[in-house]
mmCIF file of C-alpha atoms and ligand atoms in Angstrom:
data_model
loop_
_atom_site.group_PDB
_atom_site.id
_atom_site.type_symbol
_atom_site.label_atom_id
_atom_site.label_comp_id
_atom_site.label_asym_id
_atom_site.label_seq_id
_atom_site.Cartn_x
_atom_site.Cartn_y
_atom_site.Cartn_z
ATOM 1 C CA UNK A 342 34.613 98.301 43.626
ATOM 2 C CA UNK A 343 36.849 96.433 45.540
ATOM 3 C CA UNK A 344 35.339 94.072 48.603
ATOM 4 C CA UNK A 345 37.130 95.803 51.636
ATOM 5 C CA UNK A 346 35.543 99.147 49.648
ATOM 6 C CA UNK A 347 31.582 98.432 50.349
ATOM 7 C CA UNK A 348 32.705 97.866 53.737
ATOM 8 C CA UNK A 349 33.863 101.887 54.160
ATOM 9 C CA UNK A 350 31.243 104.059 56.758
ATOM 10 C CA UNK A 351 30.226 106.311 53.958
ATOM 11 C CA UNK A 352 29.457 109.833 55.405
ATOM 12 C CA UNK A 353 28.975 113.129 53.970
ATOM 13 C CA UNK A 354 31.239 115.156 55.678
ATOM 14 C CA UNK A 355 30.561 119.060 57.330
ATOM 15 C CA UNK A 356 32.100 121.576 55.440
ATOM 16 C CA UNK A 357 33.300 124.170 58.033
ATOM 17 C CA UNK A 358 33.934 127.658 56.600
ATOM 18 C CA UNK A 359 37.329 128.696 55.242
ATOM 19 C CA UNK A 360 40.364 129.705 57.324
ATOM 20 C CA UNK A 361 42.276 131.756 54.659
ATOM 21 C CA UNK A 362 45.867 133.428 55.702
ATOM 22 C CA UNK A 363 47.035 136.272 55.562
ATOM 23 C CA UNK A 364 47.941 139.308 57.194
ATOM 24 C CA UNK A 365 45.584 141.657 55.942
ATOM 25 C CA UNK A 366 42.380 140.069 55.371
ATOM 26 C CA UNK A 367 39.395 140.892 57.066
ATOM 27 C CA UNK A 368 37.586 137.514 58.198
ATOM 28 C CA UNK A 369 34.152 137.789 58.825
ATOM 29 C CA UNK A 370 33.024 134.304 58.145
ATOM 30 C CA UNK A 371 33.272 131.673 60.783
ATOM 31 C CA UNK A 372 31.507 134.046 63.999
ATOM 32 C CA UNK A 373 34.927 133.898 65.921
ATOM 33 C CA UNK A 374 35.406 136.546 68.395
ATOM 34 C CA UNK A 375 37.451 139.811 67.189
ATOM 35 C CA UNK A 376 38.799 140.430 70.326
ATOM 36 C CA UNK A 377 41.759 138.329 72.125
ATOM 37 C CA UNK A 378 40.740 136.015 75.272
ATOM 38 C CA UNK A 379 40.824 137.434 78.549
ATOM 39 C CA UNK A 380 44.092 138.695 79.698
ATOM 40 C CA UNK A 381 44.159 136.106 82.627
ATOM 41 C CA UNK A 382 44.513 133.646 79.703
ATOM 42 C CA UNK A 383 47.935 134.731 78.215
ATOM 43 C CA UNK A 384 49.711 135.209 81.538
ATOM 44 C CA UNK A 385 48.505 131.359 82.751
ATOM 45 C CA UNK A 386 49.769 130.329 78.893
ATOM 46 C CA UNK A 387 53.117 131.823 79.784
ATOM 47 C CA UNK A 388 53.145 130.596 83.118
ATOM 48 C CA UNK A 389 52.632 126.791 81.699
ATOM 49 C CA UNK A 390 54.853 124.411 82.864
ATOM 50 C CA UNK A 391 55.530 122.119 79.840
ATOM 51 C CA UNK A 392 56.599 119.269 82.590
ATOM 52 C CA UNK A 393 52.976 118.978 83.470
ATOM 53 C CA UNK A 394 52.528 117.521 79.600
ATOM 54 C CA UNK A 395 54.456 113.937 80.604
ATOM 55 C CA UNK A 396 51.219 113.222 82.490
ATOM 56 C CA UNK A 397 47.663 112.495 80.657
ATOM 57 C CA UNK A 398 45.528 115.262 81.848
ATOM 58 C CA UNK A 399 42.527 114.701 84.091
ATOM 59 C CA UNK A 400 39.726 112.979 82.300
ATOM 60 C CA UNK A 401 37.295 114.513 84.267
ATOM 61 C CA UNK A 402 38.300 118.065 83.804
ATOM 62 C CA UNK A 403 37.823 118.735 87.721
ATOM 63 C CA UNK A 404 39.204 122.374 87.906
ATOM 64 C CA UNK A 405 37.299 123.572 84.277
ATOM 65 C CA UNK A 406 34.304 121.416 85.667
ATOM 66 C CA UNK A 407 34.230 123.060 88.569
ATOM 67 C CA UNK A 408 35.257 126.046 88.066
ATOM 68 C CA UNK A 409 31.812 126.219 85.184
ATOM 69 C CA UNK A 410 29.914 124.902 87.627
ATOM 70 C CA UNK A 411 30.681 128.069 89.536
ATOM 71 C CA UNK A 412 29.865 130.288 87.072
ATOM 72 C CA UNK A 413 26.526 128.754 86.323
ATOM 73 C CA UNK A 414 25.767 127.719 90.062
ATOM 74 C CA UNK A 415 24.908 124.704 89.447
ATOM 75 C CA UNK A 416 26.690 121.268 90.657
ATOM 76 C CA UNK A 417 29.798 119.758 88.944
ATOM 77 C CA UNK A 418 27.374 116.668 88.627
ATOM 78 C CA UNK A 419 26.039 118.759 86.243
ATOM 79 C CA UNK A 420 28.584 119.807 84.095
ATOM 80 C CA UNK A 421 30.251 117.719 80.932
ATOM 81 C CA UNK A 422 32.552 119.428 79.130
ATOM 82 C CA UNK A 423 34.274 118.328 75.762
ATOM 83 C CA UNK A 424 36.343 119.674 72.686
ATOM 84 C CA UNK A 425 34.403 122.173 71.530
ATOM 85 C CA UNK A 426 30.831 122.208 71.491
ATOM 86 C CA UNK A 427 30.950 120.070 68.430
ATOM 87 C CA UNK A 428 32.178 117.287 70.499
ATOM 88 C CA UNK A 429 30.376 117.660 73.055
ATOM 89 C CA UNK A 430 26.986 117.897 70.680
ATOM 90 C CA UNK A 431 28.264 114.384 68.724
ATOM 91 C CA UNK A 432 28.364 112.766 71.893
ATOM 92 C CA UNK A 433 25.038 114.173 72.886
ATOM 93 C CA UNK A 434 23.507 112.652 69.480
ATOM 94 C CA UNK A 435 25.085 109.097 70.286
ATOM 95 C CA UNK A 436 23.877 109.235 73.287
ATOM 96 C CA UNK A 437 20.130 110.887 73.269
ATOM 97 C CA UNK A 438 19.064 110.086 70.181
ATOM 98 C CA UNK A 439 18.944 106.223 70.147
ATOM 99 C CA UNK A 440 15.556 105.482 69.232
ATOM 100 C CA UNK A 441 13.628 104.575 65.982
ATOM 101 C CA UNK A 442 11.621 107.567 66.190
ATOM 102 C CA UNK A 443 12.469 110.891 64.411
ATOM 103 C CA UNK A 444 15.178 113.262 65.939
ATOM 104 C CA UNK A 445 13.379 116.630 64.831
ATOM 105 C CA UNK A 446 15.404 120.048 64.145
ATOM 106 C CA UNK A 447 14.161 122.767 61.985
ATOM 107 C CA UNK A 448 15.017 122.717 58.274
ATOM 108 C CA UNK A 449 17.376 125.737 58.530
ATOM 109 C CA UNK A 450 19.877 125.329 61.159
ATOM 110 C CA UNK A 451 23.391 124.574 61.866
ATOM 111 C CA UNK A 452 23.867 122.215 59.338
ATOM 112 C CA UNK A 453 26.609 120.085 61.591
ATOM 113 C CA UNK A 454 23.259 118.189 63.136
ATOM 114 C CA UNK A 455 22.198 116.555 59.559
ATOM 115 C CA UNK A 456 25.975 115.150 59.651
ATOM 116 C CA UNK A 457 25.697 113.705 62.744
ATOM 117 C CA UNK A 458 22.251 112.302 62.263
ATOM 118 C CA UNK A 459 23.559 110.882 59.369
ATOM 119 C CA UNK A 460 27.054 109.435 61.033
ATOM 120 C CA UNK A 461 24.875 107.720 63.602
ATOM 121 C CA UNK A 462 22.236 106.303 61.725
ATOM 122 C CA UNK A 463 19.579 108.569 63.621
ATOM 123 C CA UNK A 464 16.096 108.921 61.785
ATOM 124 C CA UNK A 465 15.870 112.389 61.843
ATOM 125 C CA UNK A 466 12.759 115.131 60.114
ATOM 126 C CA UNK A 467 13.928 118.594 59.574
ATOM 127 C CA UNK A 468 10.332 120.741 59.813
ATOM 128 C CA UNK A 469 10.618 124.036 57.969
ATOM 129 C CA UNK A 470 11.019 127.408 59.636
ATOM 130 C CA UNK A 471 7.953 129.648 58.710
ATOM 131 C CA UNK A 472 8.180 132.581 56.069
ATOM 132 C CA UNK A 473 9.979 134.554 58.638
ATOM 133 C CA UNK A 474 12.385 132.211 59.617
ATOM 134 C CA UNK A 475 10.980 131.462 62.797
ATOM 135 C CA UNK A 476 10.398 127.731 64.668
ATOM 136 C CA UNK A 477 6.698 126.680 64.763
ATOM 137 C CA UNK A 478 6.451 125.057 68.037
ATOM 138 C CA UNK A 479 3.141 123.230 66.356
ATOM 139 C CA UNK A 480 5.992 120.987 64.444
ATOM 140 C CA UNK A 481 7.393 119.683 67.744
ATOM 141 C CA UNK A 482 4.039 118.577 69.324
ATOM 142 C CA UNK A 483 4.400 115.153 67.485
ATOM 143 C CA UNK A 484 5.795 111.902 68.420
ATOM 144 C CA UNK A 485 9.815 112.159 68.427
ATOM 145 C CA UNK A 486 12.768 110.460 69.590
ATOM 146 C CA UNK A 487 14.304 114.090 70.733
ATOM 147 C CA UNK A 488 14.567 117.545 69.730
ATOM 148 C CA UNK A 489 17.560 120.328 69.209
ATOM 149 C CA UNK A 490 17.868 123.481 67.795
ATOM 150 C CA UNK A 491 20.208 126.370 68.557
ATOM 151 C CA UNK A 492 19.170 129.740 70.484
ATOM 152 C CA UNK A 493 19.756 131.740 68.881
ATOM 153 C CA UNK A 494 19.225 129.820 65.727
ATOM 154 C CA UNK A 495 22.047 129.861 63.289
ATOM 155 C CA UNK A 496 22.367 131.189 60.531
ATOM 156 C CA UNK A 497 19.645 133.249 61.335
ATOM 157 C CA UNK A 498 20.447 134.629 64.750
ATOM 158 C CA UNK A 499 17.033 135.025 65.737
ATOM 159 C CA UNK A 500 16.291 134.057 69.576
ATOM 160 C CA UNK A 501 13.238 132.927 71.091
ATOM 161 C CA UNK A 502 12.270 133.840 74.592
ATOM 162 C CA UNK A 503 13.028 131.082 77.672
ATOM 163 C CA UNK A 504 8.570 131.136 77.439
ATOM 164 C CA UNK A 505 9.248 129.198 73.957
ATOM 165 C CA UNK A 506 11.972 127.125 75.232
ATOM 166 C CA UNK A 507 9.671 126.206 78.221
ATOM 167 C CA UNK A 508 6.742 125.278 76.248
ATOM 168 C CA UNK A 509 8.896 122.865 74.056
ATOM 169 C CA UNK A 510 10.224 121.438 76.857
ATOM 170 C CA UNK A 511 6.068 121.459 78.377
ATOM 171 C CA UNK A 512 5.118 119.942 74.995
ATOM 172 C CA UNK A 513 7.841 117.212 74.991
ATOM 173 C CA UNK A 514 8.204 115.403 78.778
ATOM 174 C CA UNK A 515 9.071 112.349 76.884
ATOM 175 C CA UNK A 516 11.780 113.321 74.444
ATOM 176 C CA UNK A 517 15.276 114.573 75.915
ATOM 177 C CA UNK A 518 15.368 118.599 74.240
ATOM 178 C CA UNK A 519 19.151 119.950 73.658
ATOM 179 C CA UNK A 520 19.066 123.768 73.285
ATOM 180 C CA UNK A 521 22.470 124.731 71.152
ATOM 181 C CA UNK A 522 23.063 127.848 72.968
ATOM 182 C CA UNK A 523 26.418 129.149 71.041
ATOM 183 C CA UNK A 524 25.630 132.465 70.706
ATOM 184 C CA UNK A 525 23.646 132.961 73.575
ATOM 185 C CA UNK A 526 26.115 135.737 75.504
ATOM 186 C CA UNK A 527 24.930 138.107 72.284
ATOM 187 C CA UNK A 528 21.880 138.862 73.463
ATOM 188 C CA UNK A 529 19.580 135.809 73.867
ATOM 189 C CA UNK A 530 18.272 134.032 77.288
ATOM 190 C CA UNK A 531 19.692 130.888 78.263
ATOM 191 C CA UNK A 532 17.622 127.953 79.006
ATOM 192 C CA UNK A 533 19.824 127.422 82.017
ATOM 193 C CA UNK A 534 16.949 128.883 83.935
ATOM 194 C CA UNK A 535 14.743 126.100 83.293
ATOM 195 C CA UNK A 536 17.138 122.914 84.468
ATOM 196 C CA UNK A 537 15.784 122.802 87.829
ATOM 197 C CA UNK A 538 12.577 121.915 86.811
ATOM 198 C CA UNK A 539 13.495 120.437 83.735
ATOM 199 C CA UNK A 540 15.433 116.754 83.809
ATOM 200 C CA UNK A 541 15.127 116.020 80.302
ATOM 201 C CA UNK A 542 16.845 119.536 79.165
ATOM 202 C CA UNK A 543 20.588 119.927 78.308
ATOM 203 C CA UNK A 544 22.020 122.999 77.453
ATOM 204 C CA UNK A 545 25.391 123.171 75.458
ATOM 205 C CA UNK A 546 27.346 125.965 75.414
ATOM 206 C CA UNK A 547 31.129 127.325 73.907
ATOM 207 C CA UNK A 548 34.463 129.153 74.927
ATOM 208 C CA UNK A 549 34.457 129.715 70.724
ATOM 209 C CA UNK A 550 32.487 132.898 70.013
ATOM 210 C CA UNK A 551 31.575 134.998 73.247
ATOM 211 C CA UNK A 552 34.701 133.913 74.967
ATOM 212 C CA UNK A 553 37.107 134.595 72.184
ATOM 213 C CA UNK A 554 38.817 130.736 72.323
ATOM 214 C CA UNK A 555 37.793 128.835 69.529
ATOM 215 C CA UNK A 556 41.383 127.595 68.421
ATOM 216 C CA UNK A 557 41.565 126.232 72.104
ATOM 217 C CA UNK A 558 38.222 124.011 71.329
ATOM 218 C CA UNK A 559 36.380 124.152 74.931
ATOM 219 C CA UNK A 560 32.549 123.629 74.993
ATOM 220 C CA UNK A 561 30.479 121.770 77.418
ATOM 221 C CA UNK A 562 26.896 120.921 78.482
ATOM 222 C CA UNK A 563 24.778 121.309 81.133
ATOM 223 C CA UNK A 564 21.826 118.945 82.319
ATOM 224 C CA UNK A 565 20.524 117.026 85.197
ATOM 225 C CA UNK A 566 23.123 114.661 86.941
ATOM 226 C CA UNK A 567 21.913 111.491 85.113
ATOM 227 C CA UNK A 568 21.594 113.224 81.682
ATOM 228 C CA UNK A 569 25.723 114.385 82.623
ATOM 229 C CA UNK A 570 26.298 110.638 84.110
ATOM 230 C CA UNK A 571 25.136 109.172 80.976
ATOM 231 C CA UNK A 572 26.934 111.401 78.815
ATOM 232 C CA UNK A 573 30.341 110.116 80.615
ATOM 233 C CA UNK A 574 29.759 106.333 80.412
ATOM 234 C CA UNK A 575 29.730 107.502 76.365
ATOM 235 C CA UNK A 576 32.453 109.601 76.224
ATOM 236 C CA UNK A 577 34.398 107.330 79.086
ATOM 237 C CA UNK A 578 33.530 104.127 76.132
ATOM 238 C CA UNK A 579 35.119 106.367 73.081
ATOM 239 C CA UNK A 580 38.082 108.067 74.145
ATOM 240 C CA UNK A 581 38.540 109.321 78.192
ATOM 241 C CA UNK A 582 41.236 111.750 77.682
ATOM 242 C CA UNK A 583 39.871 114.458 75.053
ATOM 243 C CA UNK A 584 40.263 117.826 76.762
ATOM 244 C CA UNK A 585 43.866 118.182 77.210
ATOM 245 C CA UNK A 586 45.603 120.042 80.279
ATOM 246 C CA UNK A 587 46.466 123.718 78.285
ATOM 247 C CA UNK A 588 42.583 123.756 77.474
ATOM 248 C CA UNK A 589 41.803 122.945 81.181
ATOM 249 C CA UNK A 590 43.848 125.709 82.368
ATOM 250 C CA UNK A 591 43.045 128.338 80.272
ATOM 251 C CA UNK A 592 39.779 127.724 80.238
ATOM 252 C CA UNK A 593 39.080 127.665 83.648
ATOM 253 C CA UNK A 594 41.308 130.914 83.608
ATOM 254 C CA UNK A 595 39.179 132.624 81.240
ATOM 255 C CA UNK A 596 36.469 132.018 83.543
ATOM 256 C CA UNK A 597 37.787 133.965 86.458
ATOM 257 C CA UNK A 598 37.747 137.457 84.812
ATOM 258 C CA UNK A 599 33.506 138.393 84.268
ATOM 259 C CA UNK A 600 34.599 142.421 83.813
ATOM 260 C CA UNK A 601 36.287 141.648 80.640
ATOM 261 C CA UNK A 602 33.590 138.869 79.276
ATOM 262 C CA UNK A 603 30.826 141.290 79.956
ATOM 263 C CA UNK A 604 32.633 144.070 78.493
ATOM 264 C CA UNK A 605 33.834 142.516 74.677
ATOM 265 C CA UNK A 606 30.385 141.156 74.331
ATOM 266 C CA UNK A 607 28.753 144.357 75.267
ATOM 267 C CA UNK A 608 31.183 145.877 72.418
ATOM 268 C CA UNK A 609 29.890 143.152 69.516
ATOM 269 C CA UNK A 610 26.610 143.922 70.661
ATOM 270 C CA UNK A 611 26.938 147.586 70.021
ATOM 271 C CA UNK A 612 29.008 147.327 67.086
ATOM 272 C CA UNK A 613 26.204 144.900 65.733
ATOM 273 C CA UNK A 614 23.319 146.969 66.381
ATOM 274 C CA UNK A 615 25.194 149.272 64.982
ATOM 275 C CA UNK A 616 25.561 147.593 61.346
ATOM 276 C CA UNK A 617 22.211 146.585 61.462
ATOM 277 C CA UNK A 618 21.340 150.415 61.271
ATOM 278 C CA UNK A 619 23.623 150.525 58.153
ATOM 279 C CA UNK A 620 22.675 147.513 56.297
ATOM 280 C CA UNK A 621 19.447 148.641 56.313
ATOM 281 C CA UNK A 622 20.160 152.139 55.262
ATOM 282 C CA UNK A 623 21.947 150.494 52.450
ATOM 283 C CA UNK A 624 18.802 148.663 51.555
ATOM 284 C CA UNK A 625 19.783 145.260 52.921
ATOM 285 C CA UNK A 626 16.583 142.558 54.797
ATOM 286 C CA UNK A 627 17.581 140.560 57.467
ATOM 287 C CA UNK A 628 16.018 138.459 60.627
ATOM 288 C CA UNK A 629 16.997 140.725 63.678
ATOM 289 C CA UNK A 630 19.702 139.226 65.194
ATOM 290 C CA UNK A 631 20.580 138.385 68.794
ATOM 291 C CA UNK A 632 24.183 136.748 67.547
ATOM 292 C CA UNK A 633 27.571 137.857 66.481
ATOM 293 C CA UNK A 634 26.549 138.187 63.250
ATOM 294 C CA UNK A 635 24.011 139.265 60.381
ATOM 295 C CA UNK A 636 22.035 136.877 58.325
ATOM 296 C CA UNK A 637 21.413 139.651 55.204
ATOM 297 C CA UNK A 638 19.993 139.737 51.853
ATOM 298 C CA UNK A 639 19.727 142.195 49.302
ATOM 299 C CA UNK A 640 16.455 142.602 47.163
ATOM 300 C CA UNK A 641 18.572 143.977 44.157
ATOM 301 C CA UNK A 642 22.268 142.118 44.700
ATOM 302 C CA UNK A 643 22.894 138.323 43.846
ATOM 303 C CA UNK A 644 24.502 136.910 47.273
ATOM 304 C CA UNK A 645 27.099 134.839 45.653
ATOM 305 C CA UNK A 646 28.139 137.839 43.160
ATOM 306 C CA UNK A 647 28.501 139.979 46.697
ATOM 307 C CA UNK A 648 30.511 137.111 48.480
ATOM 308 C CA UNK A 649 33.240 136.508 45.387
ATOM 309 C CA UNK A 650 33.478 140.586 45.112
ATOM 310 C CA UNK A 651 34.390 140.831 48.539
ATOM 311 C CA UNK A 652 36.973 137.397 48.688
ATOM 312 C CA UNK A 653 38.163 139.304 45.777
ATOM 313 C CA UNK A 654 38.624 142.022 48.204
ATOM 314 C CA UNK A 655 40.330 139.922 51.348
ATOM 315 C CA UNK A 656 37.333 139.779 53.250
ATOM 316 C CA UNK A 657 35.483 136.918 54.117
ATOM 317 C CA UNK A 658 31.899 136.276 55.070
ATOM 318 C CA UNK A 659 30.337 132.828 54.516
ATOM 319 C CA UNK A 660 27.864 132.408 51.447
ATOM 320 C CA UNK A 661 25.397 129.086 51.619
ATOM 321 C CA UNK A 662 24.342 128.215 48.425
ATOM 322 C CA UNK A 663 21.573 126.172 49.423
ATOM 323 C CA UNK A 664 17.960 125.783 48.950
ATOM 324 C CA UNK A 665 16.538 129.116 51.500
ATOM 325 C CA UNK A 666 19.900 130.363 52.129
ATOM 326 C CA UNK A 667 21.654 131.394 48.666
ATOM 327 C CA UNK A 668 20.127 134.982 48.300
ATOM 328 C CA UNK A 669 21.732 135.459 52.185
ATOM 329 C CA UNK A 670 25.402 136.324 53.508
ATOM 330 C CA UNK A 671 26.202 135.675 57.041
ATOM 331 C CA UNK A 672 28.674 138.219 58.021
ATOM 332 C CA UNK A 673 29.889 138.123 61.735
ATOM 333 C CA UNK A 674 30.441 141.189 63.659
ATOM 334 C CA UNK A 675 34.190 142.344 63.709
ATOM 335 C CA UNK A 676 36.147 144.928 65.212
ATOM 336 C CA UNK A 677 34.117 148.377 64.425
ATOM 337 C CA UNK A 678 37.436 148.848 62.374
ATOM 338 C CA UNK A 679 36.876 145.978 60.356
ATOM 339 C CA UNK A 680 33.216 146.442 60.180
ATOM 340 C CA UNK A 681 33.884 150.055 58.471
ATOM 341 C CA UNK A 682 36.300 149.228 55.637
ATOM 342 C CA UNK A 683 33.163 145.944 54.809
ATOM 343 C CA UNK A 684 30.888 148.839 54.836
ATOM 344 C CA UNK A 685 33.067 150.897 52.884
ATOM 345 C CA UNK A 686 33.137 148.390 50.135
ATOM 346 C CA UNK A 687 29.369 147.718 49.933
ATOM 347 C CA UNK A 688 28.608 151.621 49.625
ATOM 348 C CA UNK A 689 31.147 151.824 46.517
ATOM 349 C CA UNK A 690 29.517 148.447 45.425
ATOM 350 C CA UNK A 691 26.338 149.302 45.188
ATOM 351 C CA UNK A 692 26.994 152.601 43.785
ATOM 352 C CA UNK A 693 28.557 150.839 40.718
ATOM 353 C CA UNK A 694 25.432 149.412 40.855
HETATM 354 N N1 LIG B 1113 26.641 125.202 67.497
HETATM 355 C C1 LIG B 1113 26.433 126.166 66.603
HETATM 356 C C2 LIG B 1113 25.039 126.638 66.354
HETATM 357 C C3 LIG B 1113 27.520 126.713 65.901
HETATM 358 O O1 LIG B 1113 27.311 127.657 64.966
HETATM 359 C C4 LIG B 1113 28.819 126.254 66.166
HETATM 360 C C5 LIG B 1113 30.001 126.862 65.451
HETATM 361 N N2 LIG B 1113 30.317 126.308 64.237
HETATM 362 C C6 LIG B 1113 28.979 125.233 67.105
HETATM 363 C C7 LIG B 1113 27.870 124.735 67.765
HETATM 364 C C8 LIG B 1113 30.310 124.610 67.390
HETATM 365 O O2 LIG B 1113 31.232 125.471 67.925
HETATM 366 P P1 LIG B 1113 32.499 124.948 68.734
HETATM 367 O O3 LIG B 1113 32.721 123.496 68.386
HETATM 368 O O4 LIG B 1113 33.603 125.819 68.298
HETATM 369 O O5 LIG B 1113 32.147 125.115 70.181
#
């Protein structure tokens, strides 16, 4: 090995799940939205002028800061947003997590945290879910140097109640407690609630999943004003200009139209509920979801065997093979079109049986 080599920031990296093309493929694997953005979006998009790109955009966001801030009523004081929750989440870790005490997050999660843990030299325990996949607050009544997990927890998609949220938050006034909530707009109860009486809390959030804009990479965070101040004086030391102006526009855009967010997630809710009702009937197990998608097993089918049949078949879900997760596919909820030709295939699969 050569000198300069030793000196290389060894990481191992996050695999994020594949983006396969293709016209006909049916892609049920990464928990993006089915349904395009808001219309609002594509007429702002058109009405872009490219002139405005000379310029660096506005470090600070203003009209997506404040135009969140309205939506959540709280200040713009509050608000940090970032590219995509995942940046806004590795900032969080480099700048909450700086102590020699253990960073704690349960065993099965989103398995981006581990990487940043990792990246930033953060000690970090992982305590395992119980037997049903569910937290045990017990774990995070212990010395730490912070907490996170999502909520709803991925892959699992089970949510806890805001009572659970506010008794790790009653449990912990010393440690700063980042609830992931991603998937929230599917059916789970955002922690948002609990900020005013809560300093120590931030609550991260995405344009990705419930508002159909993941390519555009918007997420953000929500806290008390010096949690939000502190999170700047990172970002402001690291890069200043991440969000670009498109994703400022179009985000705040997509913020303007509530009829249409309420009504596509009210859709992915059905359509889930729905295919839970058929999985089952089709003997699959799975942790009752509050997501846009299905964490399933089946008692009689090897997982992987069921992932390469259907790749085979141009549609995607995303197969973990990991310790606890390789008996399970996570399969996000599609269009109810897509979600009948996947169930057409697993009937005539497990007939062949
Ligand atoms: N948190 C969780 C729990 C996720 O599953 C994801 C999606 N991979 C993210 C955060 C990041 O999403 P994004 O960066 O697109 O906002």
């Amino acid at each position: 090995m050569k000198i300069w080599e030793k000196n290389i920031r060894k990481v191992v990296p996050y695999v994020p799940g594949e983006q396969p093309k293709g016209e006909k493929l049916i892609k049920l694997n990464t928990n993006e939205n089915p349904y395009p953005p808001a219309p609002g979006v594509q007429r702002a998009l058109q009405e872009m002028d490219c002139d405005a790109f000379r310029k660096y955009p506005d470090p600070a966001a203003t009209i997506l800061v404040e135009a969140l801030a309205r939506e959540h009523s709280v200040k713009p004081e509050q608000i940090f947003v970032g590219v995509g929750s995942d940046d806004v989440l590795a900032m969080a870790f480099l700048t909450f997590f700086n102590s020699d005490k253990p960073l704690l997050f349960p065993d099965v999660t989103y398995s981006f945290y581990k990487v940043w843990a990792d990246l930033f030299q953060i000690p970090y325990e992982t305590p395992k879910l119980d037997e049903e996949f569910r937290i045990r607050i017990e774990d995070y009544q212990r010395e730490n140097g912070g907490i996170i997990f999502p909520n709803p927890n991925a892959p699992t998609g089970l949510a806890e109640p805001l009572s659970f949220v506010e008794e790790m938050l009653k449990s912990n006034p010393d440690s700063i407690v980042i609830v992931d909530e991603a998937y929230v707009d599917f059916g789970g109860e955002s922690a948002i609630a609990l900020l005013e009486q809560y300093e120590n809390l931030l609550v991260v959030q995405t344009f990705s999943k419930s508002r159909s804009m993941a390519g555009i990479r918007i997420g953000y965070a929500i806290g008390s004003p010096s949690l939000i101040r502190a999170l700047n004086d990172v970002k402001y030391s690291y890069n200043s200009y991440t969000m670009n102006l498109p994703s400022q526009i179009l985000g705040a855009e997509a913020l303007k139209d509530r009829a249409y967010f309420e009504a596509s997630t009210h859709k992915i809710i059905q359509t889930r509920e729905r295919a839970k009702l058929r999985l089952k009937e089709l003997g699959f197990v799975f942790p009752d979801s509050s997501a846009n998608f299905i964490f399933a097993r089946h008692p009689q089918v090897s997982a992987e065997e069921l992932f390469l049949a259907l790749k085979e078949k141009q549609i995607y879900v995303r197969y973990f093979k990991q310790e606890r997760l390789s008996e399970y596919l996570r399969i996000t909820i599609g269009t109810d079109e897509e979600m009948e030709q996947f169930f057409a295939f697993l009937e005539a699969y497990l007939a062949q049986k």
